[in-house]
PDB file of C-alpha atoms and ligand atoms in Angstrom:
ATOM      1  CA  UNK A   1      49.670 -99.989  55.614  1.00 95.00           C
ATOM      2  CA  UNK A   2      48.142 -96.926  53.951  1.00 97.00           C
ATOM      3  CA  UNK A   3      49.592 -94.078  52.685  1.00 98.00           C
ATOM      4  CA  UNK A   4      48.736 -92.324  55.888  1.00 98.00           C
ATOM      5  CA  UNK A   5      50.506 -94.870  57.713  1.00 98.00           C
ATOM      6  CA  UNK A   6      53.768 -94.008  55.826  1.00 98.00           C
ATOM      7  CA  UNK A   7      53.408 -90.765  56.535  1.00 98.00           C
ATOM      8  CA  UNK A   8      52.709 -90.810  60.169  1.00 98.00           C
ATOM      9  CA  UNK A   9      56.037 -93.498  60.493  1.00 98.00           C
ATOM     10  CA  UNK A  10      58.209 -90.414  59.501  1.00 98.00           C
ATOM     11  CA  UNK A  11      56.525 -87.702  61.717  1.00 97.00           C
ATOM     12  CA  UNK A  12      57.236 -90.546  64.864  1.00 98.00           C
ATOM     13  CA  UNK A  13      60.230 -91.028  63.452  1.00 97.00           C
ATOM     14  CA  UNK A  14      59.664 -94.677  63.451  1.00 98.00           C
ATOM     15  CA  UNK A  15      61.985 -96.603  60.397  1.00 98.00           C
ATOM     16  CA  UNK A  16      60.070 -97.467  56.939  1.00 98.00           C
ATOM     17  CA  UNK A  17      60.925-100.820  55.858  1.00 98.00           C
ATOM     18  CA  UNK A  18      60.552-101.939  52.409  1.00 98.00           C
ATOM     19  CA  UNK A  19      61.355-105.078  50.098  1.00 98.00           C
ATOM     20  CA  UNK A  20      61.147-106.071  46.602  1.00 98.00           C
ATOM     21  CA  UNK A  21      58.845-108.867  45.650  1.00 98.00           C
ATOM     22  CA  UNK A  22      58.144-110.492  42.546  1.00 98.00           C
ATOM     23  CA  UNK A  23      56.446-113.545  43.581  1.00 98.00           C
ATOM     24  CA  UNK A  24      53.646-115.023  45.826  1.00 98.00           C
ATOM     25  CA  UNK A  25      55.946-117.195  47.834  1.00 98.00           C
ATOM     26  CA  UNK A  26      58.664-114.164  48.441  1.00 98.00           C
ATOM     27  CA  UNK A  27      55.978-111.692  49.037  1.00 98.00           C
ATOM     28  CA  UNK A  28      54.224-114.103  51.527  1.00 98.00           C
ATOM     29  CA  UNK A  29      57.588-114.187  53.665  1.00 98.00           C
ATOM     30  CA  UNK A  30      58.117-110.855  53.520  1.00 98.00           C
ATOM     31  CA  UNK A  31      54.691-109.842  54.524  1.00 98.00           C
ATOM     32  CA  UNK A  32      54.670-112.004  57.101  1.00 98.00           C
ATOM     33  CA  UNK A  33      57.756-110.750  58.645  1.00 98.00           C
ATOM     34  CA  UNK A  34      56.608-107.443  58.989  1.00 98.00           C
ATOM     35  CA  UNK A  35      57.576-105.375  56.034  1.00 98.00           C
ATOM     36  CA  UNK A  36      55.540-101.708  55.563  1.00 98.00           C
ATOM     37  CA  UNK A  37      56.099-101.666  51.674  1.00 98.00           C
ATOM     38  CA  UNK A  38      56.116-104.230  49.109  1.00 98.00           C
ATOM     39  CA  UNK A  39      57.975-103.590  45.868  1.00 98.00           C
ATOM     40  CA  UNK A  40      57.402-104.950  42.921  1.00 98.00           C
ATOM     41  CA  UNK A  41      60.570-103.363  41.287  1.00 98.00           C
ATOM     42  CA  UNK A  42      61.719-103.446  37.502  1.00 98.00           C
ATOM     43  CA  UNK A  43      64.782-104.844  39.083  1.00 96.00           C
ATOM     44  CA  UNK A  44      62.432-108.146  38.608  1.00 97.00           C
ATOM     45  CA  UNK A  45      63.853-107.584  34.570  1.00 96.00           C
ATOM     46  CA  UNK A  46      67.651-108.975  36.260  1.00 93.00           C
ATOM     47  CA  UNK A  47      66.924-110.112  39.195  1.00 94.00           C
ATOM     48  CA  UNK A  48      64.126-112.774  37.907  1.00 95.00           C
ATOM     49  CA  UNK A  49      64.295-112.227  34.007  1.00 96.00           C
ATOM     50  CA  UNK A  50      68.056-112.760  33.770  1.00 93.00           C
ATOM     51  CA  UNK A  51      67.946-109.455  31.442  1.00 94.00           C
ATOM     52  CA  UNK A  52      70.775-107.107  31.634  1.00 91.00           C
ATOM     53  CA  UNK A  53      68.426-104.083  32.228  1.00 93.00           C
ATOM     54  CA  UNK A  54      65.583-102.882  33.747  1.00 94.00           C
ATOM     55  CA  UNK A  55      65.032-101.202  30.739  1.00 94.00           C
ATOM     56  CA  UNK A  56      64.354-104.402  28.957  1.00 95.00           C
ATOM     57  CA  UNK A  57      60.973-104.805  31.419  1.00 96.00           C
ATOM     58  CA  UNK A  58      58.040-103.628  30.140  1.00 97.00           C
ATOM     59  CA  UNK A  59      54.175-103.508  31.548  1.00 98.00           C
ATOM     60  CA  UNK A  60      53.407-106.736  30.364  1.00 98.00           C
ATOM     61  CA  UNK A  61      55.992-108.455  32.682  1.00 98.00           C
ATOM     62  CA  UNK A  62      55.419-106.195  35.764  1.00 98.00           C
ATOM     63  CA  UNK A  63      51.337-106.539  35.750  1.00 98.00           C
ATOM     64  CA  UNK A  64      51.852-110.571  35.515  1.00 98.00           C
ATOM     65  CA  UNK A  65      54.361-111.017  38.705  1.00 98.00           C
ATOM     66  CA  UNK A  66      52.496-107.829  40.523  1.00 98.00           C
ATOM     67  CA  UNK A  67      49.487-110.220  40.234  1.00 98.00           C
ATOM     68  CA  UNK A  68      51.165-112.559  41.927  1.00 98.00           C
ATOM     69  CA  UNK A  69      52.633-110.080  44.770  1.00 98.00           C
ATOM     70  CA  UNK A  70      48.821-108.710  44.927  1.00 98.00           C
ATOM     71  CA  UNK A  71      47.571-112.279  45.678  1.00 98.00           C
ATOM     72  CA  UNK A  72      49.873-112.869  48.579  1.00 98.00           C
ATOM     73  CA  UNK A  73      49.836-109.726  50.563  1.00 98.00           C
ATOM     74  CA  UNK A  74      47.869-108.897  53.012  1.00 98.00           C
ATOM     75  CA  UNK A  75      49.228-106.405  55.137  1.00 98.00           C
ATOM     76  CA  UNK A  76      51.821-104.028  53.491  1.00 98.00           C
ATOM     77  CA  UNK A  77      51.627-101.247  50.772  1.00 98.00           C
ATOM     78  CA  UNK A  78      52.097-102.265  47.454  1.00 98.00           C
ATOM     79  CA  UNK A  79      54.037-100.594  45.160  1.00 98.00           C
ATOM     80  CA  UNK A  80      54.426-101.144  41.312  1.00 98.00           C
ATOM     81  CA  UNK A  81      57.327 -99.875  39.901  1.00 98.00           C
ATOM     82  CA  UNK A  82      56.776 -98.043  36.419  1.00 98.00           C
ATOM     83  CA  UNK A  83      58.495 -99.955  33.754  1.00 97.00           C
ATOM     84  CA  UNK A  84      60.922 -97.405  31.032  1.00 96.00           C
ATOM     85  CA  UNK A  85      58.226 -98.010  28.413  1.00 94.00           C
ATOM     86  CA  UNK A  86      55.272 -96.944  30.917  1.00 96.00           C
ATOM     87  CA  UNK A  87      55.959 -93.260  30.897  1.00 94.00           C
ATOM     88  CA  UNK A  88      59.848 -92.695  29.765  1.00 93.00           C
ATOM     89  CA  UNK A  89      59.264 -93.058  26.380  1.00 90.00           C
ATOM     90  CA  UNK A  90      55.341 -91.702  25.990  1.00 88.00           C
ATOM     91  CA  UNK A  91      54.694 -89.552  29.080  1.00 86.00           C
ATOM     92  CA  UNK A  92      51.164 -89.065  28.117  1.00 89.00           C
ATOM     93  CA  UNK A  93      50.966 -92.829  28.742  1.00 95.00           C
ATOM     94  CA  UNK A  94      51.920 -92.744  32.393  1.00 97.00           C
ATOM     95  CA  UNK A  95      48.130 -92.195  33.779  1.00 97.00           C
ATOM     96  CA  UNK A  96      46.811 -94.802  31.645  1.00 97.00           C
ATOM     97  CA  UNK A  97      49.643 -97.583  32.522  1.00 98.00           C
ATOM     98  CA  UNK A  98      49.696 -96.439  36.395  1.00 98.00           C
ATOM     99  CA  UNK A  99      46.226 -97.311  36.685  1.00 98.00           C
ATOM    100  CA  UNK A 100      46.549-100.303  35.202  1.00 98.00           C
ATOM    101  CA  UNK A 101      48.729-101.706  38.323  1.00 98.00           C
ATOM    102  CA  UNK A 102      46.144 -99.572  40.180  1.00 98.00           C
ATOM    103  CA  UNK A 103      43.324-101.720  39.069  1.00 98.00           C
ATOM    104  CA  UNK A 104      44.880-105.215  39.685  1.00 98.00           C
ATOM    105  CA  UNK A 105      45.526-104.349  43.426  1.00 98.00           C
ATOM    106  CA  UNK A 106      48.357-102.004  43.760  1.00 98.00           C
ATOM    107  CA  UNK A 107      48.129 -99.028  46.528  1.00 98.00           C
ATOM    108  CA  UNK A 108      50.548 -96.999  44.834  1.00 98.00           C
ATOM    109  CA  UNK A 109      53.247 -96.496  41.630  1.00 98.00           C
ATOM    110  CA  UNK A 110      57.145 -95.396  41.747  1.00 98.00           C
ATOM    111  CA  UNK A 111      58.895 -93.915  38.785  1.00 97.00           C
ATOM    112  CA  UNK A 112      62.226 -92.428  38.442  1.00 97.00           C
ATOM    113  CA  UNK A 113      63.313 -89.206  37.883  1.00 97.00           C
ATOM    114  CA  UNK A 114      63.297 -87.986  34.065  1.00 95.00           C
ATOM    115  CA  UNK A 115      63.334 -84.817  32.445  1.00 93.00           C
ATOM    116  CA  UNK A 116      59.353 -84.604  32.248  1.00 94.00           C
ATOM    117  CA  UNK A 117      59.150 -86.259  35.731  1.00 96.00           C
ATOM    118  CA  UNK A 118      57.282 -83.386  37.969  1.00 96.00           C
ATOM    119  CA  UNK A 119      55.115 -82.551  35.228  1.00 96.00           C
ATOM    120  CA  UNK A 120      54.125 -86.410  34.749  1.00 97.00           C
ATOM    121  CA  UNK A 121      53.956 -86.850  38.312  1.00 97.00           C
ATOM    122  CA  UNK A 122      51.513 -84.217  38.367  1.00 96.00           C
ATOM    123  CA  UNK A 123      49.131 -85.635  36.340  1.00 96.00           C
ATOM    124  CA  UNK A 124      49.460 -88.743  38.076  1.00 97.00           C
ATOM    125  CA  UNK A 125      48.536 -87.273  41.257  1.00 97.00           C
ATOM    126  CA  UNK A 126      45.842 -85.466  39.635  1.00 97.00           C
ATOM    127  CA  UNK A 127      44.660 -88.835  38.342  1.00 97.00           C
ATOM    128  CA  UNK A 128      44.251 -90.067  42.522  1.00 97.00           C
ATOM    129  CA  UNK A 129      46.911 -92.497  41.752  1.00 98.00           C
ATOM    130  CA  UNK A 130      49.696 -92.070  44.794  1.00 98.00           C
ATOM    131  CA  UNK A 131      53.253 -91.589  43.638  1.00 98.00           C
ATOM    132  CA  UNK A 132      56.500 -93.195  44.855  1.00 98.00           C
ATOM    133  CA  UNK A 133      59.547 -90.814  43.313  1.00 98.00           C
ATOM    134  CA  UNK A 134      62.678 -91.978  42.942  1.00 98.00           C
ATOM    135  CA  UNK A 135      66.140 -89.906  42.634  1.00 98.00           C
ATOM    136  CA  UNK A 136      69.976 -90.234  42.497  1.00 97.00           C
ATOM    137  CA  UNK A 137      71.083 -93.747  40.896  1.00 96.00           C
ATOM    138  CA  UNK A 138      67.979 -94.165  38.445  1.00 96.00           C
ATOM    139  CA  UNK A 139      68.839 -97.137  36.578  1.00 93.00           C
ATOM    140  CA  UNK A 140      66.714 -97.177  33.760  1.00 94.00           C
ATOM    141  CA  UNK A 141      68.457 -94.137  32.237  1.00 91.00           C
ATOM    142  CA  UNK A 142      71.627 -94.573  34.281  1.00 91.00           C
ATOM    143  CA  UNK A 143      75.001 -95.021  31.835  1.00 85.00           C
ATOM    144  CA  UNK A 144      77.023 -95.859  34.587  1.00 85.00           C
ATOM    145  CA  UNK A 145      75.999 -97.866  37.863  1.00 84.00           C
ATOM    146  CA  UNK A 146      77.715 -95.251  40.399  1.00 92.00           C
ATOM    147  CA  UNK A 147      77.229 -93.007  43.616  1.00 95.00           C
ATOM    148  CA  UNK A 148      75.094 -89.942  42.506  1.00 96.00           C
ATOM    149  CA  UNK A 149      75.793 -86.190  44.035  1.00 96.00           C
ATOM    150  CA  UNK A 150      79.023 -86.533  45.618  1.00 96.00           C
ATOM    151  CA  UNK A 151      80.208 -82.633  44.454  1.00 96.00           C
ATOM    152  CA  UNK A 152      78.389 -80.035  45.738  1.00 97.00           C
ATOM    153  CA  UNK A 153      76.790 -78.764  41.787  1.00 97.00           C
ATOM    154  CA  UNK A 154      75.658 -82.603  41.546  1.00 96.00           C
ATOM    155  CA  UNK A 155      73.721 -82.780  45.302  1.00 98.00           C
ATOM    156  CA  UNK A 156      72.057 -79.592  44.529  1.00 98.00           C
ATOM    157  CA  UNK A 157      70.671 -81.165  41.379  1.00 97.00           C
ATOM    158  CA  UNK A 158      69.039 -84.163  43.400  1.00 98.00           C
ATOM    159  CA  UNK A 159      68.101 -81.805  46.121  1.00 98.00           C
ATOM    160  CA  UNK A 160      66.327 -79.509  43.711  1.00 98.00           C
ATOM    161  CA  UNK A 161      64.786 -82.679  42.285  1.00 98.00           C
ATOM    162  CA  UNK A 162      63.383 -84.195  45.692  1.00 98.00           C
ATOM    163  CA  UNK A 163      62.172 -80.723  46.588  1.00 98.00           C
ATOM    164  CA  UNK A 164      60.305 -80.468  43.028  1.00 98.00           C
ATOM    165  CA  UNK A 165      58.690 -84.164  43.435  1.00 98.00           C
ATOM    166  CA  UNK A 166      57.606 -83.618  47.212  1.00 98.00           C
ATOM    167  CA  UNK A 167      55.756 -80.094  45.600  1.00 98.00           C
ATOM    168  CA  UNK A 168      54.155 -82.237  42.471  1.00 98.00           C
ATOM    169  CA  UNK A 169      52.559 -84.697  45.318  1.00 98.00           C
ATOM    170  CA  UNK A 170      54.815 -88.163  45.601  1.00 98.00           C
ATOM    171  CA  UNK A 171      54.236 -89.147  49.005  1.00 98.00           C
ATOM    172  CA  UNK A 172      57.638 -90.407  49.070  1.00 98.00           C
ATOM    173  CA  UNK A 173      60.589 -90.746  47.811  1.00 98.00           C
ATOM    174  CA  UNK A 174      63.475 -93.512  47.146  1.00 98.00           C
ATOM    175  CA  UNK A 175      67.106 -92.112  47.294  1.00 98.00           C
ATOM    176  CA  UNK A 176      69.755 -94.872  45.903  1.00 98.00           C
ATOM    177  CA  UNK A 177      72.951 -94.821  46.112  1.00 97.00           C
ATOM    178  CA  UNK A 178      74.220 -91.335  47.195  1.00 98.00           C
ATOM    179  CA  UNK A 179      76.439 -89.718  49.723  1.00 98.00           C
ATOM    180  CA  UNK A 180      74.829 -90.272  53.510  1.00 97.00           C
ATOM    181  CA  UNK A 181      75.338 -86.336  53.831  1.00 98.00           C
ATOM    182  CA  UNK A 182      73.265 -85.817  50.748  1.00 98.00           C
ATOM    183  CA  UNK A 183      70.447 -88.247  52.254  1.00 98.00           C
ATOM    184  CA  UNK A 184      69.968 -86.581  55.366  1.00 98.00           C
ATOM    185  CA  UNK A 185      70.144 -83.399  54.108  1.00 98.00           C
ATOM    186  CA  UNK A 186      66.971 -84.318  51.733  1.00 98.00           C
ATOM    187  CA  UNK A 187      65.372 -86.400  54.558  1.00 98.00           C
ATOM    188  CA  UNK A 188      65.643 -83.585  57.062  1.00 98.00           C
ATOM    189  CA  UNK A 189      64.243 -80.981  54.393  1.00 98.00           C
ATOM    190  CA  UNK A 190      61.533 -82.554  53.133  1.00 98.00           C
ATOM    191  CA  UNK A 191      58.219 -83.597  54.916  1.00 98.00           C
ATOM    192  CA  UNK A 192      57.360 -86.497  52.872  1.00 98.00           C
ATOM    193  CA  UNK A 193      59.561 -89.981  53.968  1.00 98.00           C
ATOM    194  CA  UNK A 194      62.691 -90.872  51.931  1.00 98.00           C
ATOM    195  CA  UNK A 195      63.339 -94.458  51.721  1.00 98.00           C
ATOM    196  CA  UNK A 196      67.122 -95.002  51.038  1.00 98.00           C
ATOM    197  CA  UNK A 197      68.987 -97.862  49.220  1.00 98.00           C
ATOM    198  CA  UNK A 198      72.387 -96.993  48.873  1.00 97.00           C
ATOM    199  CA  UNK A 199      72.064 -93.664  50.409  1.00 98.00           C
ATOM    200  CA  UNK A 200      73.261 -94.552  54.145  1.00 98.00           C
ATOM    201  CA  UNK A 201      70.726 -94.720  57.689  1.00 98.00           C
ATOM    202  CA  UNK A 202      69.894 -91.236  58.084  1.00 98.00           C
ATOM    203  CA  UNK A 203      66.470 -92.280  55.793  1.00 98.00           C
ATOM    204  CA  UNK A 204      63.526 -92.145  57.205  1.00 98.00           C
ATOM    205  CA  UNK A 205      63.253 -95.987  55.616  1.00 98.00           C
ATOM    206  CA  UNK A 206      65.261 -98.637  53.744  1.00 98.00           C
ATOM    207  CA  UNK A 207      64.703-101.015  50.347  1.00 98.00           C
ATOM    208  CA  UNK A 208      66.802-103.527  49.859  1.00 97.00           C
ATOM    209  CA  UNK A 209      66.434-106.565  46.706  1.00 96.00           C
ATOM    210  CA  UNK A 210      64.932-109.830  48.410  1.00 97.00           C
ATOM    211  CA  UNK A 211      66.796-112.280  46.274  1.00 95.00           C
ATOM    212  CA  UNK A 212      69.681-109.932  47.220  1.00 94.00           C
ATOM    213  CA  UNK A 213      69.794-110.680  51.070  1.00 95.00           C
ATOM    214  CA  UNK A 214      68.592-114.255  50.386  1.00 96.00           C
ATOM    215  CA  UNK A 215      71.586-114.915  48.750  1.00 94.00           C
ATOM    216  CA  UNK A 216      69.734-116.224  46.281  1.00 91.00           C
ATOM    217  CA  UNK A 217      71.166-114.947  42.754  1.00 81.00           C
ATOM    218  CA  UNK A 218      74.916-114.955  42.164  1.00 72.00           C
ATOM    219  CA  UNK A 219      74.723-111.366  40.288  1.00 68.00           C
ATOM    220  CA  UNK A 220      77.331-108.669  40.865  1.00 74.00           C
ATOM    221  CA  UNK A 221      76.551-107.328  44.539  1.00 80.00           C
ATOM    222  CA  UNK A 222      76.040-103.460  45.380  1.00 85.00           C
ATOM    223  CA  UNK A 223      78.620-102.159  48.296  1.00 90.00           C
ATOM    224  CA  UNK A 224      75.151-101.096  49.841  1.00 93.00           C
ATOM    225  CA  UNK A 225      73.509-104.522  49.549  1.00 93.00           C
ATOM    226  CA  UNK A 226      73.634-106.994  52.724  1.00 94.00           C
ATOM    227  CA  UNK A 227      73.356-110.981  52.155  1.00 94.00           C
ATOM    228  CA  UNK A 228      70.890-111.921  55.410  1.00 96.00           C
ATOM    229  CA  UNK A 229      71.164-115.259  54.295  1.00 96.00           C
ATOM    230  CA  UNK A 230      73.241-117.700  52.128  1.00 94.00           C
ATOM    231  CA  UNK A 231      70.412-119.624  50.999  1.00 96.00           C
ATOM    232  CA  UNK A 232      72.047-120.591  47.258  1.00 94.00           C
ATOM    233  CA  UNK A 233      74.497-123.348  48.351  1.00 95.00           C
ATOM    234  CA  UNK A 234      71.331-124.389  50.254  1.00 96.00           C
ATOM    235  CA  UNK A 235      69.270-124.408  47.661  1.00 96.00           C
ATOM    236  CA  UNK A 236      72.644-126.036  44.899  1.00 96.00           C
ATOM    237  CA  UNK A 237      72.700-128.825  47.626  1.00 97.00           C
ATOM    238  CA  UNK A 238      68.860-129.860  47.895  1.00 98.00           C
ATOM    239  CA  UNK A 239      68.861-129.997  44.110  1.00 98.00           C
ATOM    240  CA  UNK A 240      72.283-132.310  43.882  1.00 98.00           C
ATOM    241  CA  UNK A 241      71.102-134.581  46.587  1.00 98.00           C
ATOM    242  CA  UNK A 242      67.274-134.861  44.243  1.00 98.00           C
ATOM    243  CA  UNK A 243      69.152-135.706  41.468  1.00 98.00           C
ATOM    244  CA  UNK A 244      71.316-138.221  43.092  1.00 98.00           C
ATOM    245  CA  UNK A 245      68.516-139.836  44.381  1.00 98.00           C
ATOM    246  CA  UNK A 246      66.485-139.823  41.306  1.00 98.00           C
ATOM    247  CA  UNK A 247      69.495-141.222  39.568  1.00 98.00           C
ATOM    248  CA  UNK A 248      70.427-144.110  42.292  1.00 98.00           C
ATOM    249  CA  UNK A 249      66.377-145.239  42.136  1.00 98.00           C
ATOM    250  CA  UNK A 250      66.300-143.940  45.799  1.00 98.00           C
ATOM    251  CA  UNK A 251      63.530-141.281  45.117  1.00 98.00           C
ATOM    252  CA  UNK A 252      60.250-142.201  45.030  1.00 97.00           C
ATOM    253  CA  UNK A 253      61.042-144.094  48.253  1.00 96.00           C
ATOM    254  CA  UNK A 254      57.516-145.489  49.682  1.00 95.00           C
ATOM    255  CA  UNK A 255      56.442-142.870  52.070  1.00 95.00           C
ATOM    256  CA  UNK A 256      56.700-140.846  48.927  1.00 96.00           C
ATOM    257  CA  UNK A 257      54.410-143.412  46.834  1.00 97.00           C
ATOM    258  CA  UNK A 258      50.300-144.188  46.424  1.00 97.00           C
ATOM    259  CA  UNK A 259      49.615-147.681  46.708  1.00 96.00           C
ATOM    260  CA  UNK A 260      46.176-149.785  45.244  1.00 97.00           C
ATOM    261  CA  UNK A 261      44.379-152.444  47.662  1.00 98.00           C
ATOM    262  CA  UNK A 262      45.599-155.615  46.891  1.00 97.00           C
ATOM    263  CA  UNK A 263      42.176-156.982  45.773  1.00 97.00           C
ATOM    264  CA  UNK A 264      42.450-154.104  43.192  1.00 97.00           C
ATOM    265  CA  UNK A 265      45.775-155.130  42.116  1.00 97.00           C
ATOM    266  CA  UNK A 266      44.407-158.770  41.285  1.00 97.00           C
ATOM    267  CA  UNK A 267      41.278-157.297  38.948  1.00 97.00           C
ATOM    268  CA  UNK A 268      44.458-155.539  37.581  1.00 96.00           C
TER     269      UNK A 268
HETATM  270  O1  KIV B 301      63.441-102.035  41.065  1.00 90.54           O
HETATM  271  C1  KIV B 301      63.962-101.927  42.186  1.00 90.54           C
HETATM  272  O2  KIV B 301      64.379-102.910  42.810  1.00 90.54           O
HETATM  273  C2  KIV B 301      64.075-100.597  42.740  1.00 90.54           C
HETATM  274  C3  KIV B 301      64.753-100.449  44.068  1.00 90.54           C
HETATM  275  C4  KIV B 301      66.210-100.478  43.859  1.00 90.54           C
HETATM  276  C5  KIV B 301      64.332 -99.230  44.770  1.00 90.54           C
HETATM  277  O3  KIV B 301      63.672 -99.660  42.143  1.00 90.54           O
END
């Protein structure tokens, strides 16, 4: 999937589907079932880290586990997500730490809107290094985890800012969480795809949290998010019946066990 690719989904108006990953075995699945984009979000700080923000993630984190997303795809886009620290705090940095997940395998980098965020996006684009914007709920700055642009005054903001990213260069463009009417009126303006979480179907693609629809962490759960799967009482259950059997001496059974040849045993 190149960036090409993305582009050409929108103009056949076919859907853009994307996923976080933080892991070889997750991004395995999810590139085998199909997915266009691969992300390897900072949500990985509470989704994997059990921190309390994505703020608390920094480059060191995000190049180990996109190592480990790089080493099981195959066929989707890559993404790494830009870390606060990568380019909130020194935007001067941004080139220098966006190559960085460049060099270990990444196709392209997503940051979220900031006050210096067309001007850093421009260098980045400058730099050959494809850019993934991101408007509306931008949690790293966020103080309060809520719908974006629901008055008019507010929209217009996040308008003007998805009009300003598409003329800096992003090739696309998350939208979370913000009024359906808002999201098509962006995705219908602009050329470049918007991929929407939280931000209803009128996207030109979705992004949803793996562990999310896996059912898989017990975290507070968006309106927008969708369980696919309940796989934690699953996975609760395996691990009980383990440690019942480890404690009852039923585990190693024998088909589980190496054996020596008897002849061996008696030199023993
Ligand atoms: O880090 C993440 O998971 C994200 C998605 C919500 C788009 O940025």
């Amino acid at each position: 999937m190149t960036i090409q690719d993305v582009l050409n989904k929108k103009k056949q108006q076919q859907k853009i589907v994307m996923l976080t990953a933080y892991d070889y075995p997750i991004a395995s699945l999810a590139d085998e079932a199909g997915v266009d984009i691969v992300l390897v979000g900072d949500s990985l700080a509470n989704v994997v880290l059990g921190l309390s923000s994505t703020k608390e993630v920094g480059m060191k984190e995000m190049l180990h586990h996109t190592k480990a997303v790089v080493r099981a795809v195959k066929k989707a886009m890559i993404v790494g997500d830009m870390p606060f620290e990568a380019y909130q705090t020194r935007p001067q940095a941004a080139v220098d730490n966006a190559k960085q997940f460049m060099d270990i395998g990444c196709h392209a980098i997503k940051l979220e809107w900031f006050d210096q965020c067309p001007s850093t996006v421009e260098a980045l684009v400058k730099a050959g290094i494809p850019v993934m914007g991101h408007v509306g709920l931008t949690p790293q700055t966020a103080t309060d985890m809520k719908v974006q642009g629901r008055d008019a005054n507010a929209a217009k903001r996040i308008l003007e800012s998805a009009r300003l990213l598409q003329d800096k260069g992003c090739f696309s463009l998350v939208l979370e969480c913000i009024p359906k009417e808002l999201a098509v009126k962006i995705t219908e303006e602009l050329k470049i795809p918007t991929i929407g979480i939280g931000a209803g179907v009128g996207c030109d693609g979705q992004v949803l949290v793996s562990y999310d629809i896996l059912g898989i962490v017990s975290r507070y759960q968006p309106k927008f998010s969708k369980k696919y799967a309940d796989l934690a009482p699953l996975i609760v259950g395996a691990f009980k019946q383990y440690t019942e059997d480890v404690q009852k001496g039923n585990f190693p059974d024998d088909p589980h066990s190496f054996h020596m040849a008897p002849q061996e045993i008696q030199k023993l």
